[in-house]
PDB file of C-alpha atoms and ligand atoms in Angstrom:
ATOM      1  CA  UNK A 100    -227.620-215.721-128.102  1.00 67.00           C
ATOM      2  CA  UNK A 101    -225.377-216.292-131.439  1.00 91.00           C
ATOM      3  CA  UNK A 102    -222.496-218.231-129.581  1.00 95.00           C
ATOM      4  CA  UNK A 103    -221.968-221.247-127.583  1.00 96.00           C
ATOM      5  CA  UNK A 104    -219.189-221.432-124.966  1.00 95.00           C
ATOM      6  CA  UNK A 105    -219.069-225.123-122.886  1.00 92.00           C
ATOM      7  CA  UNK A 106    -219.078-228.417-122.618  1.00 89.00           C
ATOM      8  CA  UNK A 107    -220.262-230.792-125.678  1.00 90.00           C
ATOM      9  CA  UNK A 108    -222.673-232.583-123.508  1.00 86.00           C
ATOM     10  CA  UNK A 109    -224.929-229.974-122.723  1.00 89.00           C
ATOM     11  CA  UNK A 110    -224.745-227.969-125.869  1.00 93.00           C
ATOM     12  CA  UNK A 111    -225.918-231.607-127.142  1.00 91.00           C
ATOM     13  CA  UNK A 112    -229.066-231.608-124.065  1.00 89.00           C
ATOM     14  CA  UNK A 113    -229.712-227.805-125.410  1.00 93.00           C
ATOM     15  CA  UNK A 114    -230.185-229.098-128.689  1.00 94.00           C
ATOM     16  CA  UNK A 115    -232.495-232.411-127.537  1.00 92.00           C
ATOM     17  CA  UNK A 116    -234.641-229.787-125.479  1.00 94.00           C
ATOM     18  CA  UNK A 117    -235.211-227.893-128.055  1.00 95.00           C
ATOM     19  CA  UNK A 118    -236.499-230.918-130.566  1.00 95.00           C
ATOM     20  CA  UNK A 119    -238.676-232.315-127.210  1.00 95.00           C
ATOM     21  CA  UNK A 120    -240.163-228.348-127.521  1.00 96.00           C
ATOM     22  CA  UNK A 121    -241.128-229.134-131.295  1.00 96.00           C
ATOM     23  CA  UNK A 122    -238.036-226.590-132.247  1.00 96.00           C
ATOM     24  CA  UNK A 123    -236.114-226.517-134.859  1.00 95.00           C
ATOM     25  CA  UNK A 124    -232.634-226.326-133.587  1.00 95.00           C
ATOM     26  CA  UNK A 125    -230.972-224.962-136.753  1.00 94.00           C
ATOM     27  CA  UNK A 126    -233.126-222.027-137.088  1.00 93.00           C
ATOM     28  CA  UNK A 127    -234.761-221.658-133.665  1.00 94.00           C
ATOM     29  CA  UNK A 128    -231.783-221.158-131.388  1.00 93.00           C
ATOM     30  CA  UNK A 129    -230.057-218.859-133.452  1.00 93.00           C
ATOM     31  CA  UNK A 130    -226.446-219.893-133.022  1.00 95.00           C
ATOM     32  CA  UNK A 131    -223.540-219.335-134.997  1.00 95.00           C
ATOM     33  CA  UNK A 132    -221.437-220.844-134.022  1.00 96.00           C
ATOM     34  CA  UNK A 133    -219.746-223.065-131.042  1.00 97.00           C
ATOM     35  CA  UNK A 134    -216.901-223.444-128.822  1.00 96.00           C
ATOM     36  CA  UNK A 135    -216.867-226.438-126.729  1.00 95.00           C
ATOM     37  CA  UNK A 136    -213.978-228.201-124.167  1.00 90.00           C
ATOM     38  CA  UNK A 137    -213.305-229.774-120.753  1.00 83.00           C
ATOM     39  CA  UNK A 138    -215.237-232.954-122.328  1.00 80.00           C
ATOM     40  CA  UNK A 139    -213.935-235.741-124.760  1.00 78.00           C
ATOM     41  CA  UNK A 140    -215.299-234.680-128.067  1.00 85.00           C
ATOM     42  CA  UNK A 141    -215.464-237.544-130.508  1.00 80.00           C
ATOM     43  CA  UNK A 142    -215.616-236.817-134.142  1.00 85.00           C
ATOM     44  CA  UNK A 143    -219.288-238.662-134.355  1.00 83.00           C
ATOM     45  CA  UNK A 144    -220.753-236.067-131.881  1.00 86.00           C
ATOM     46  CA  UNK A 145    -219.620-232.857-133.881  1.00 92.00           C
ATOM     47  CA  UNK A 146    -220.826-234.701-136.962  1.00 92.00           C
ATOM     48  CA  UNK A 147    -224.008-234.796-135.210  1.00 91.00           C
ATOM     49  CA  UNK A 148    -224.360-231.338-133.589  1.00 94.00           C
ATOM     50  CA  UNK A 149    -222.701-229.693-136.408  1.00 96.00           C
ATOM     51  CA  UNK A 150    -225.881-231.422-138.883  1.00 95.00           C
ATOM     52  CA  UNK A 151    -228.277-230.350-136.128  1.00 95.00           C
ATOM     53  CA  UNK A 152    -227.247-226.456-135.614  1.00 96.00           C
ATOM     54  CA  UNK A 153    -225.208-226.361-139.199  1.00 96.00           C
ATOM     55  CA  UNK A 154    -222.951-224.261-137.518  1.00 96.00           C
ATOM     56  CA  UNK A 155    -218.760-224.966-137.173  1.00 96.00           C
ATOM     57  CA  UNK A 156    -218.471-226.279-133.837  1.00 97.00           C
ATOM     58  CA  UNK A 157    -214.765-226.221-132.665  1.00 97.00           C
ATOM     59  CA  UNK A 158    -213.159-227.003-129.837  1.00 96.00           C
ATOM     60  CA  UNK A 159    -210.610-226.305-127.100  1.00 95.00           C
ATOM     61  CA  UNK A 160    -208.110-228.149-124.429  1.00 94.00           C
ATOM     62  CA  UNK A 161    -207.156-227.561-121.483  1.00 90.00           C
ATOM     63  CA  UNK A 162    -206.875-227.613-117.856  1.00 86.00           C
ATOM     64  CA  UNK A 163    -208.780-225.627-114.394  1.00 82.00           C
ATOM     65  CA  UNK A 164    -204.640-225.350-113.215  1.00 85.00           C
ATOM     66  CA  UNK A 165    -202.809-224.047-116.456  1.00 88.00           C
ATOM     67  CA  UNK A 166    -205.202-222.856-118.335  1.00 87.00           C
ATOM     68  CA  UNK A 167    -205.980-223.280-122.206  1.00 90.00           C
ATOM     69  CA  UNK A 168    -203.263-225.096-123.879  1.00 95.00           C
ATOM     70  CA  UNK A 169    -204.939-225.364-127.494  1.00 96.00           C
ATOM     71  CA  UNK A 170    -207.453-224.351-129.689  1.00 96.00           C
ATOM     72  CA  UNK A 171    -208.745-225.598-133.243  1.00 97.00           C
ATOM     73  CA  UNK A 172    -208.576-223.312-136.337  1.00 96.00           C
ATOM     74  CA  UNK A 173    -211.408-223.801-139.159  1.00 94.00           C
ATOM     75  CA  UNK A 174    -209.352-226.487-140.621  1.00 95.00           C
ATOM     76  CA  UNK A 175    -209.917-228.465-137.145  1.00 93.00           C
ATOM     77  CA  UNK A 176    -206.766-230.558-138.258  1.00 94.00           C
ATOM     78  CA  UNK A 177    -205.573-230.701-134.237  1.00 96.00           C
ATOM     79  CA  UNK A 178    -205.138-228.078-131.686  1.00 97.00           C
ATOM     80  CA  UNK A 179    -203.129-225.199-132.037  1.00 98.00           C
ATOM     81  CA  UNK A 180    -201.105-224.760-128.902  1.00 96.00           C
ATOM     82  CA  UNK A 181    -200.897-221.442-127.399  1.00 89.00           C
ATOM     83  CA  UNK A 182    -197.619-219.737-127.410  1.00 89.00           C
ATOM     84  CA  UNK A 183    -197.843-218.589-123.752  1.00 89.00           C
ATOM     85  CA  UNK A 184    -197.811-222.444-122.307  1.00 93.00           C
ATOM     86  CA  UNK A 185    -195.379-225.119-122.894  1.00 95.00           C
ATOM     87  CA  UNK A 186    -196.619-228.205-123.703  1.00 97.00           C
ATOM     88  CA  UNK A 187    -194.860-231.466-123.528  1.00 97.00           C
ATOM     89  CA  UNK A 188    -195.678-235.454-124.453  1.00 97.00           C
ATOM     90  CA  UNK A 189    -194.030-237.407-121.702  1.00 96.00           C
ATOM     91  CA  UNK A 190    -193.469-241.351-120.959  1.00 92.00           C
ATOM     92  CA  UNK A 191    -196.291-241.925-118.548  1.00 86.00           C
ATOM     93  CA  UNK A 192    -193.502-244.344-116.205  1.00 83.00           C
ATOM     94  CA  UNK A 193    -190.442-242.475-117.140  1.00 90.00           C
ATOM     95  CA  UNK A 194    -191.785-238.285-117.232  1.00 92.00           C
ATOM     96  CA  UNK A 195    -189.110-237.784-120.037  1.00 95.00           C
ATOM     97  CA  UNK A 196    -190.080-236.331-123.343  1.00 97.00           C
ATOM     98  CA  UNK A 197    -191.316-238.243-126.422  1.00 96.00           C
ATOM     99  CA  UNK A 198    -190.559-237.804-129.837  1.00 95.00           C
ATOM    100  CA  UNK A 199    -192.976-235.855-131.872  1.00 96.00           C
ATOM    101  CA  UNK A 200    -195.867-237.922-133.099  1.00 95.00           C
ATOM    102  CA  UNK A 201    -196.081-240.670-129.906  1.00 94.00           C
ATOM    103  CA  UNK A 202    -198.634-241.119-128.081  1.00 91.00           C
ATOM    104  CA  UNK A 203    -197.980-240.143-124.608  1.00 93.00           C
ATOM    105  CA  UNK A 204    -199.022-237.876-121.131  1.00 95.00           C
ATOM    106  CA  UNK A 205    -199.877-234.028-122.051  1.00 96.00           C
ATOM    107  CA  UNK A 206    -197.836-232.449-119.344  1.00 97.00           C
ATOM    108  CA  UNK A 207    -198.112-228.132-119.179  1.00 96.00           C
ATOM    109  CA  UNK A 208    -195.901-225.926-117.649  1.00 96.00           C
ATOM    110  CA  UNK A 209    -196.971-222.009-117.706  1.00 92.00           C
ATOM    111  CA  UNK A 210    -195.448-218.754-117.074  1.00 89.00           C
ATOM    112  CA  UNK A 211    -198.110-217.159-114.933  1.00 88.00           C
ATOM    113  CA  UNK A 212    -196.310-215.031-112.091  1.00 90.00           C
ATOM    114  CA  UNK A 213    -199.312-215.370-110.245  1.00 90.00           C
ATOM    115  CA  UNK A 214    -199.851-219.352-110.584  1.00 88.00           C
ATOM    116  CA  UNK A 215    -197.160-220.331-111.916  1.00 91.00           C
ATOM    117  CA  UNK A 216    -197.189-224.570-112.936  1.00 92.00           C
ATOM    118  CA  UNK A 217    -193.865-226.680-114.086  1.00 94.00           C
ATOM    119  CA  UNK A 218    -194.471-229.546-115.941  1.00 95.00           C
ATOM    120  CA  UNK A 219    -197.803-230.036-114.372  1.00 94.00           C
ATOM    121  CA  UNK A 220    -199.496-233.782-115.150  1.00 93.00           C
ATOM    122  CA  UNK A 221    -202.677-233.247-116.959  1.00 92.00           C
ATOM    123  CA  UNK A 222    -203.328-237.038-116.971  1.00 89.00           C
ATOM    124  CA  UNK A 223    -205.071-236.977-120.828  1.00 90.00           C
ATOM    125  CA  UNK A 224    -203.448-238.786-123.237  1.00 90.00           C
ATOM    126  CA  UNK A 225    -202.180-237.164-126.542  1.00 93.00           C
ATOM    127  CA  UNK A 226    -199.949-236.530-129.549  1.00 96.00           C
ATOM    128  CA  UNK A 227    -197.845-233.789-131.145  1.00 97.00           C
ATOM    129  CA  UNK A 228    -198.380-232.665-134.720  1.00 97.00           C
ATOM    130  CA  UNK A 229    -195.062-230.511-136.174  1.00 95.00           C
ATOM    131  CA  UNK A 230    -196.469-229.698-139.594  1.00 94.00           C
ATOM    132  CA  UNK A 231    -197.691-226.499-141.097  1.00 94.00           C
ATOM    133  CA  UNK A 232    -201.359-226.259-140.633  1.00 97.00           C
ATOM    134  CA  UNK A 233    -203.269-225.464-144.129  1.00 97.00           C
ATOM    135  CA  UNK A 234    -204.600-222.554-141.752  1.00 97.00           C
ATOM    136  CA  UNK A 235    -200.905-221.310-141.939  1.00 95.00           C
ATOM    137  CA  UNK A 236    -200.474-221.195-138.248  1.00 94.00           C
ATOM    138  CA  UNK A 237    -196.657-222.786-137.207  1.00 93.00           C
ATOM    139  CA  UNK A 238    -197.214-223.413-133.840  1.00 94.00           C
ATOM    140  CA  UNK A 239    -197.205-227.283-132.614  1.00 96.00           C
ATOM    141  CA  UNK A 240    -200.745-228.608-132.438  1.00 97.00           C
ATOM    142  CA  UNK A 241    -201.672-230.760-130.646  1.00 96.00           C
ATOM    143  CA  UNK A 242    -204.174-233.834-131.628  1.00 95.00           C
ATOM    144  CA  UNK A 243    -207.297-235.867-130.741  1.00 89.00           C
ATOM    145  CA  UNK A 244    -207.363-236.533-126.736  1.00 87.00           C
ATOM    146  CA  UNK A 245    -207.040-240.232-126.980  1.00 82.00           C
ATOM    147  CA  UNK A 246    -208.276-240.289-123.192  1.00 79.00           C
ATOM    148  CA  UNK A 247    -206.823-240.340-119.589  1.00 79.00           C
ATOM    149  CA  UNK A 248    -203.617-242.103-118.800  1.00 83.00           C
ATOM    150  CA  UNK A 249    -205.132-244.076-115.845  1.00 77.00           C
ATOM    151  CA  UNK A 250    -206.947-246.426-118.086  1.00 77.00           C
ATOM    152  CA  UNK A 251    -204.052-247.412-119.421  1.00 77.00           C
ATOM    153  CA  UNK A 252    -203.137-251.132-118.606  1.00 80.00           C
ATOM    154  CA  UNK A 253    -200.699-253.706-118.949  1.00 81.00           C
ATOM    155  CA  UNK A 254    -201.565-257.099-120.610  1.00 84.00           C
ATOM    156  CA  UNK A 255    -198.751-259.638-120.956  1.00 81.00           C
ATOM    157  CA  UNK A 256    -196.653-256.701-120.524  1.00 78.00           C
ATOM    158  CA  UNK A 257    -198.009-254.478-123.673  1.00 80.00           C
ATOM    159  CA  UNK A 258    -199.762-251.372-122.904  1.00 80.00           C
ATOM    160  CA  UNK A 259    -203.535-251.197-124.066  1.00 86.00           C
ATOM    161  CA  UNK A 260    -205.256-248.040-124.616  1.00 84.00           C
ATOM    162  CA  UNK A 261    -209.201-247.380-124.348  1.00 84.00           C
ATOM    163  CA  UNK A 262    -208.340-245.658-127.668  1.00 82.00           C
ATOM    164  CA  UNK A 263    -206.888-248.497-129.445  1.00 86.00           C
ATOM    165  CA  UNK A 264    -209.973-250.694-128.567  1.00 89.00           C
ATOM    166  CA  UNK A 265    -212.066-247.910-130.047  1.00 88.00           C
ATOM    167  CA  UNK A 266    -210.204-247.824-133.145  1.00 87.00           C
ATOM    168  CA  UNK A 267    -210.949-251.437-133.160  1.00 91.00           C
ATOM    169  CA  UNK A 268    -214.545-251.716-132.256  1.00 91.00           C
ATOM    170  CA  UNK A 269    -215.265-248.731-135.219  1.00 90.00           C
ATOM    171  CA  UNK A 270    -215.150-251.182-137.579  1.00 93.00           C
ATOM    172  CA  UNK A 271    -217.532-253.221-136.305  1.00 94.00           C
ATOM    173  CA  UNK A 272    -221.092-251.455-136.634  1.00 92.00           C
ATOM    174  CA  UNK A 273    -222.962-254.566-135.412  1.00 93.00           C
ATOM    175  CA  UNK A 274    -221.453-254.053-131.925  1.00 92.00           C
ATOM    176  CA  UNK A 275    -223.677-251.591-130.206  1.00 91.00           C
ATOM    177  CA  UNK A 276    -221.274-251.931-126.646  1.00 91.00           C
ATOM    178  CA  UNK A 277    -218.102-253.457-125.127  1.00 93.00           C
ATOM    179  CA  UNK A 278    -216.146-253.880-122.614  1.00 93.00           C
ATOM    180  CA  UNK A 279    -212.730-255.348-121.928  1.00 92.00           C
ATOM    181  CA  UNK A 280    -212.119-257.148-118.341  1.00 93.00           C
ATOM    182  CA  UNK A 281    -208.497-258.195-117.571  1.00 91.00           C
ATOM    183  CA  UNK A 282    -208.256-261.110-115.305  1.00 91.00           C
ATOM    184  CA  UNK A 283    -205.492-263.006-113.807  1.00 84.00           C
ATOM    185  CA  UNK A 284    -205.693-266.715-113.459  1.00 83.00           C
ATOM    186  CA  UNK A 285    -202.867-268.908-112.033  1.00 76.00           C
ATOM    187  CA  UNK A 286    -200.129-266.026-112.942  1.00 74.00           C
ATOM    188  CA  UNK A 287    -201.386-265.678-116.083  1.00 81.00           C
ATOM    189  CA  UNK A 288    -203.415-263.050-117.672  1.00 86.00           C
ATOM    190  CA  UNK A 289    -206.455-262.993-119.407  1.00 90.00           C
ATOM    191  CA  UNK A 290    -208.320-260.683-121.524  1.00 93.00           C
ATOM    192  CA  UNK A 291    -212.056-260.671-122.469  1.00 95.00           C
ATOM    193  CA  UNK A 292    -214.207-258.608-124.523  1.00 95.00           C
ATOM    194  CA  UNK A 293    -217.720-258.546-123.368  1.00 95.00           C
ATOM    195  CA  UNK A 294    -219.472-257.172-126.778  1.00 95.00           C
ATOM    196  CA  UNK A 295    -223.333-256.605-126.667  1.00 94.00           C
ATOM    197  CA  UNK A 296    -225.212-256.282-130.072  1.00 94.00           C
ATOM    198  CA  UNK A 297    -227.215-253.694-131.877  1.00 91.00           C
ATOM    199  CA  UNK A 298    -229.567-257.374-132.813  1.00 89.00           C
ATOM    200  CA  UNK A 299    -229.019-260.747-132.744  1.00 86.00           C
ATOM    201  CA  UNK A 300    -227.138-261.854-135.620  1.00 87.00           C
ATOM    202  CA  UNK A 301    -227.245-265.062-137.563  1.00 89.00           C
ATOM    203  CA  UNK A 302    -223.255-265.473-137.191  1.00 90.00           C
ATOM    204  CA  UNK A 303    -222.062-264.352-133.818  1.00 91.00           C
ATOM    205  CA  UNK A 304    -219.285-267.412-134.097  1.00 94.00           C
ATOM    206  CA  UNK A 305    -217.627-265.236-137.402  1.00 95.00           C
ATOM    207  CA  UNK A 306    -218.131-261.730-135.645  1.00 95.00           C
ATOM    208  CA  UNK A 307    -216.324-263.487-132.934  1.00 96.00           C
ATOM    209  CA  UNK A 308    -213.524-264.606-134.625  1.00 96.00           C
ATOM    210  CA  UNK A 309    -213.209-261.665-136.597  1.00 96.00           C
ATOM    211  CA  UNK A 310    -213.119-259.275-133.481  1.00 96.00           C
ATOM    212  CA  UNK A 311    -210.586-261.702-132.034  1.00 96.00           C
ATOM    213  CA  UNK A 312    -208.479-261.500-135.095  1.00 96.00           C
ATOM    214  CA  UNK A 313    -208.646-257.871-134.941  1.00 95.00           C
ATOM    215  CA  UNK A 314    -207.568-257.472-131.685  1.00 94.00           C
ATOM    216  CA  UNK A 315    -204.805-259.129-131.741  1.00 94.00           C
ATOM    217  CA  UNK A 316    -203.572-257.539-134.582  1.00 93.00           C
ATOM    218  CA  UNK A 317    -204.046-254.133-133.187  1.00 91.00           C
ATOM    219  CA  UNK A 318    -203.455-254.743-129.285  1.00 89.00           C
ATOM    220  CA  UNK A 319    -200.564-257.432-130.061  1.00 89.00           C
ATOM    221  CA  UNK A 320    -202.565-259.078-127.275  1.00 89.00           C
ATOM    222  CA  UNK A 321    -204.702-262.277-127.557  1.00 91.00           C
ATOM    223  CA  UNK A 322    -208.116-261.790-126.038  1.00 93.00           C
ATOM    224  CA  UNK A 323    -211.369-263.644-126.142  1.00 94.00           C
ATOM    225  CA  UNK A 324    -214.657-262.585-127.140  1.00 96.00           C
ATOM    226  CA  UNK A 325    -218.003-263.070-125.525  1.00 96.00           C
ATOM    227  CA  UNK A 326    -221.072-261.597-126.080  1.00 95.00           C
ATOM    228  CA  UNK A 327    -223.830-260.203-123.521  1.00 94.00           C
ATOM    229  CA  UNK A 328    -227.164-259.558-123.157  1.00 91.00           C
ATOM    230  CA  UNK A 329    -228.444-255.740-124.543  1.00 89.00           C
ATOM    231  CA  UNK A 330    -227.911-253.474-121.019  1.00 87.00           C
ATOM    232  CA  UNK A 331    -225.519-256.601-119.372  1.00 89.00           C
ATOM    233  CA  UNK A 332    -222.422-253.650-119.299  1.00 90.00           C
ATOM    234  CA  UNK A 333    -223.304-250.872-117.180  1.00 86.00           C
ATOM    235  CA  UNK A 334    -223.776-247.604-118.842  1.00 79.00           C
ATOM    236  CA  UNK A 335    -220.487-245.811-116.530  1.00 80.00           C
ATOM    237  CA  UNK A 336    -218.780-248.949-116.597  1.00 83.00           C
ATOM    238  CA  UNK A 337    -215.038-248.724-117.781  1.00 83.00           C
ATOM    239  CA  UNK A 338    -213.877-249.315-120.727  1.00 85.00           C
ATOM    240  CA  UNK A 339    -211.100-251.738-119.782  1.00 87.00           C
ATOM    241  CA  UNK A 340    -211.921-253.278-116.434  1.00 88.00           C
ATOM    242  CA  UNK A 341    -208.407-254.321-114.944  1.00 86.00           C
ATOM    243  CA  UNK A 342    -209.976-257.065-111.801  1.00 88.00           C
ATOM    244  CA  UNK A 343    -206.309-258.393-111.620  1.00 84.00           C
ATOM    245  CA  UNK A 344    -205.427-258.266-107.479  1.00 78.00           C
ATOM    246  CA  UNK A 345    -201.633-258.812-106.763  1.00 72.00           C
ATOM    247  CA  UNK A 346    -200.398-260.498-103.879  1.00 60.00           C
TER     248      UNK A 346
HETATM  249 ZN1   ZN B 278    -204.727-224.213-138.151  1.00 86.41          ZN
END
């Protein structure tokens, strides 16, 4: 075996085998290198796999009903989109096109005689990128899967991404877990970040405020932190928890 074809999870549990078997992953499994989709594949994880194997480990998107839409090239500077699809970034309310660069729905259509797909939802969240890649590919690319566009939610109105609060929480490497829970208290609503630490810190009132400061200035929403016991969020839990009920 000198290639790796699947999802970023288990090449990751191939990988932790091998070190529980005493192996040494970057000369024991003999890879060369990997290809890896139909899993969100954050940057940190590639760092990690790519040290463990030292291999290039790039990676792929796209869908069971349209097929592959993109690939990386070496320069893994987005995916290149395959000329034999059409790939648009819609308005999740509206459906109609955005312009190149926003964030929006990945929506496929292909030309398969055989199954063919218009404008077929994907429900993952993304970007175009127009410009030359250094590879010296044209084609649109598309860029980092930013996530799924059901966990998208509406706080005073403003739309809040998982993504965003990631973006966020990076730049805190005290916080070791979060979790945001949208409530709704006498028609107005409320947002709270449940943060658990990596250790107990001697300032959790500045972290607090800091976080707080942050968010707002990202999200453009006020929200409230509060911190939790190590294991208090659930490991599956999601990342914004929307509890609102309307009646
Ligand atoms: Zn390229």
């Amino acid at each position: 075996m000198t290639g790796y074809l699947g999802t970023p999870s288990f090449l990751m549990s191939i990988i932790e085998a091998a070190e529980g078997m005493r192996l040494e992953p970057k000369k024991d499994l003999h890879l060369g290198a990997a290809f890896v989709g139909a899993e969100m594949f954050p940057e940190s994880l590639r760092q990690k796999m790519e040290g463990k194997l030292d291999i290039p480990i790039r990676q792929a998107y796209g869908t069971v009903d349209v097929g592959c839409l993109g690939y990386e090239c070496p320069e893994k500077k987005g995916m290149h989109i395959s000329e034999d699809v059409m790939v648009e970034i819609v308005d999740t309310e509206t459906g109609r096109q955005l312009e190149t660069g926003a964030t929006g729905e990945i929506v496929a259509t292909n030309f398969s005689k055989v199954f063919p797909m218009i404008r077929f939802a994907t429900g993952d969240l993304s970007y175009l990128i127009e410009e030359t890649c250094p590879c010296g590919r044209t084609s649109m690319r598309l860029g980092r899967i930013l996530g799924r566009t059901d966990q998208v939610t509406k706080v005073w109105g403003i739309f809040i991404h998982p993504w965003q609060v990631d973006d966020v929480m990076a730049k805190f490497p005290e916080v070791a877990n979060y979790q945001i829970v949208v409530t709704r208290k006498e028609y107005r609503d409320q947002m709270i970040m449940y943060i658990e630490l990596k250790e107990a810190l001697t300032d959790q009132i500045g972290l607090k405020r800091k976080v707080e400061r942050e968010i707002e200035e990202v999200l453009k929403v006020k929200g409230q932190v509060e911190f939790v016991q190590r294991g208090g969020i659930p490991d599956r839990a999601k990342k914004i928890d929307d509890r609102r009920i309307w009646e």
